[in-house]
Coordinates of C-alpha atoms in Angstrom, one line a residue:
S1 CA -41.0 -59.0 0.9
F2 CA -38.1 -56.8 2.0
T3 CA -36.1 -58.0 -1.0
D4 CA -38.2 -55.8 -3.3
P5 CA -36.7 -52.3 -3.9
W6 CA -38.1 -49.7 -1.5
E7 CA -37.7 -45.9 -1.6
P8 CA -34.4 -44.7 0.1
S9 CA -34.5 -43.6 3.7
T10 CA -32.7 -40.8 5.4
F11 CA -30.6 -41.6 8.6
V12 CA -32.0 -44.6 10.5
T13 CA -35.7 -43.5 10.4
I14 CA -37.3 -46.8 9.7
D15 CA -39.8 -48.0 12.3
V16 CA -41.9 -51.2 12.2
A17 CA -45.1 -52.0 14.1
C18 CA -47.2 -55.2 14.3
S19 CA -50.9 -55.2 15.1
R20 CA -52.1 -56.9 18.3
V21 CA -55.5 -57.7 16.8
S22 CA -54.7 -58.8 13.2
N23 CA -51.9 -59.8 10.8
R24 CA -51.3 -56.2 9.8
V25 CA -47.7 -54.9 9.8
A26 CA -46.7 -51.3 9.1
V27 CA -43.3 -49.9 8.1
A28 CA -42.8 -46.1 8.1
W29 CA -39.7 -44.2 7.2
I30 CA -38.5 -40.7 6.1
A31 CA -37.7 -40.8 2.4
D32 CA -34.7 -38.8 1.3
P33 CA -34.9 -37.8 -2.3
T34 CA -31.7 -37.8 -4.3
D35 CA -32.5 -35.1 -6.8
V36 CA -32.1 -32.1 -4.5
P37 CA -29.0 -30.4 -3.2
P38 CA -27.9 -31.9 0.1
F39 CA -28.5 -28.8 2.3
L40 CA -32.2 -28.8 1.4
D41 CA -34.5 -30.8 3.6
D42 CA -36.9 -32.3 1.1
E43 CA -37.9 -35.4 3.0
N44 CA -41.4 -36.9 3.3
I45 CA -42.8 -39.7 5.4
M46 CA -43.6 -42.9 3.6
L47 CA -45.7 -45.8 4.9
K48 CA -46.2 -49.4 3.7
I49 CA -48.7 -51.8 5.1
S50 CA -48.9 -55.6 4.9
E51 CA -52.2 -57.3 5.6
D52 CA -50.6 -60.8 5.8
G53 CA -47.8 -60.5 8.4
G54 CA -45.3 -59.1 6.0
E55 CA -45.6 -61.7 3.2
T56 CA -46.8 -59.1 0.7
W57 CA -46.9 -55.3 0.9
G58 CA -49.4 -52.7 -0.3
P59 CA -48.3 -49.6 -2.2
T60 CA -46.1 -47.0 -0.7
V61 CA -48.2 -44.2 0.8
P62 CA -46.7 -40.7 1.0
V63 CA -48.1 -39.7 4.3
T64 CA -46.9 -36.1 4.5
N65 CA -46.9 -35.6 0.7
L66 CA -45.2 -32.2 1.0
A67 CA -44.4 -30.2 -2.1
P68 CA -40.8 -30.3 -3.2
V69 CA -38.4 -27.5 -2.4
D70 CA -38.3 -24.9 -5.2
T71 CA -34.8 -25.7 -6.6
S72 CA -35.3 -23.3 -9.5
C73 CA -35.6 -20.5 -7.0
F74 CA -32.2 -21.4 -5.7
R75 CA -30.7 -21.5 -9.2
Q76 CA -32.0 -18.0 -9.7
G77 CA -30.2 -16.8 -6.6
G78 CA -33.0 -17.1 -4.0
T79 CA -32.2 -17.6 -0.4
Y80 CA -33.3 -20.5 1.9
E81 CA -36.0 -18.5 3.5
T82 CA -37.5 -17.3 0.2
C83 CA -37.3 -20.7 -1.6
V84 CA -38.4 -23.0 1.1
G85 CA -40.8 -20.7 3.1
D86 CA -42.3 -22.1 6.3
T87 CA -43.0 -25.6 5.0
F88 CA -42.2 -28.0 7.7
R89 CA -40.2 -31.1 6.9
P90 CA -39.9 -34.4 8.8
W91 CA -36.6 -34.5 10.7
I92 CA -34.6 -37.6 11.7
D93 CA -37.1 -39.6 13.6
L94 CA -40.6 -41.1 13.8
S95 CA -42.6 -43.7 15.7
V96 CA -45.3 -46.0 14.3
I97 CA -47.9 -48.1 16.2
F98 CA -51.3 -49.8 15.7
D99 CA -54.2 -48.9 18.1
D100 CA -56.7 -51.5 19.3
N101 CA -58.9 -50.7 16.4
D102 CA -56.1 -51.7 14.0
N103 CA -55.4 -48.2 12.8
V104 CA -51.8 -47.0 12.1
H105 CA -50.6 -44.0 14.0
L106 CA -47.4 -42.0 13.4
A107 CA -45.6 -39.4 15.5
F108 CA -42.7 -37.5 14.0
T109 CA -40.5 -34.6 14.4
A110 CA -40.5 -31.7 11.9
Q111 CA -38.5 -28.5 11.6
A112 CA -38.6 -25.3 9.8
Y113 CA -35.9 -22.6 9.8
Y114 CA -38.4 -19.8 10.2
S115 CA -42.2 -19.5 10.3
I116 CA -44.9 -17.1 9.4
D117 CA -47.2 -15.7 12.2
E118 CA -51.0 -15.2 12.0
E119 CA -50.5 -11.8 10.4
G120 CA -48.4 -13.3 7.6
T121 CA -45.1 -11.8 8.9
P122 CA -42.1 -14.0 8.5
G123 CA -40.4 -14.9 11.8
P124 CA -36.7 -14.3 12.3
F125 CA -34.5 -16.4 10.0
G126 CA -31.8 -18.2 12.0
F127 CA -34.3 -19.6 14.6
V128 CA -34.8 -23.4 14.5
Y129 CA -38.4 -24.3 15.0
S130 CA -39.0 -27.9 16.1
T131 CA -42.4 -29.6 16.3
L132 CA -43.9 -33.0 17.1
W133 CA -46.8 -34.1 15.0
H134 CA -49.3 -37.0 15.1
W135 CA -51.0 -38.6 12.1
G136 CA -53.6 -41.4 12.3
E137 CA -54.9 -43.7 9.6
D138 CA -58.4 -43.4 11.0
R139 CA -58.6 -39.6 10.5
E140 CA -55.8 -38.9 8.0
E141 CA -54.9 -35.5 9.5
F142 CA -52.0 -33.9 11.2
N143 CA -52.2 -32.7 14.8
L144 CA -49.5 -30.7 16.6
I145 CA -48.3 -32.4 19.8
N146 CA -45.6 -30.0 20.9
Q147 CA -43.3 -27.2 19.6
A148 CA -40.1 -25.3 20.7
F149 CA -37.6 -23.0 19.1
F150 CA -34.2 -21.6 19.7
A151 CA -31.7 -19.3 18.0
N152 CA -29.1 -21.2 16.1
D153 CA -26.3 -19.4 17.9
S154 CA -27.7 -19.4 21.4
V155 CA -28.0 -23.1 22.4
A156 CA -25.5 -25.9 21.8
L157 CA -27.8 -29.0 21.4
G158 CA -25.3 -31.1 19.5
V159 CA -25.5 -32.5 16.0
N160 CA -29.0 -33.4 14.7
N161 CA -30.7 -32.4 18.0
L162 CA -33.7 -30.2 18.4
M163 CA -35.5 -28.7 21.4
C164 CA -38.3 -31.3 21.1
H165 CA -38.0 -34.5 19.1
R166 CA -37.7 -38.3 19.2
P167 CA -41.3 -39.3 19.7
S168 CA -42.0 -42.9 21.0
L169 CA -45.6 -44.1 20.8
A170 CA -47.1 -46.6 23.2
I171 CA -50.6 -47.8 24.2
D172 CA -51.6 -48.5 27.8
T173 CA -53.0 -52.0 27.6
T174 CA -55.3 -51.5 30.6
T175 CA -57.0 -48.2 29.5
G176 CA -56.4 -48.3 25.7

């Protein structure tokens, strides 16, 4: 039940989906660890599934399972770009849905403050890279949906906004 303790969530990222073909229910959220400095984005996407309409819940599944930020690097004087690298992190929002085969699908926003190109050269720090990703229970892999970037000082998007974000999954009931 929801009275049992669950991992903490960041912002209001919890999304719930119910299957149209079974009693499965999925709850997904972005976990916000409490053991890292607040300016580090160390979030991961978590998923719980119930097979009986929400009466009982399976174990928490760390969908993204990203390595933690290297806080010892910061303690030794490292900068954000050297300690975090190009690891993407979930950012603020996600969407969860069941397909007609009863598989859970997630779409989520992720960001990184700089990236590394094909030649291994770091991109310019100060650019905010935003991406949309898809993950499906049936294949258990991540697929890029869209990406965009902007210079931190060139565009005023407002607080907690990115160039591409806020996915919302849906299924066409006629075509599947």
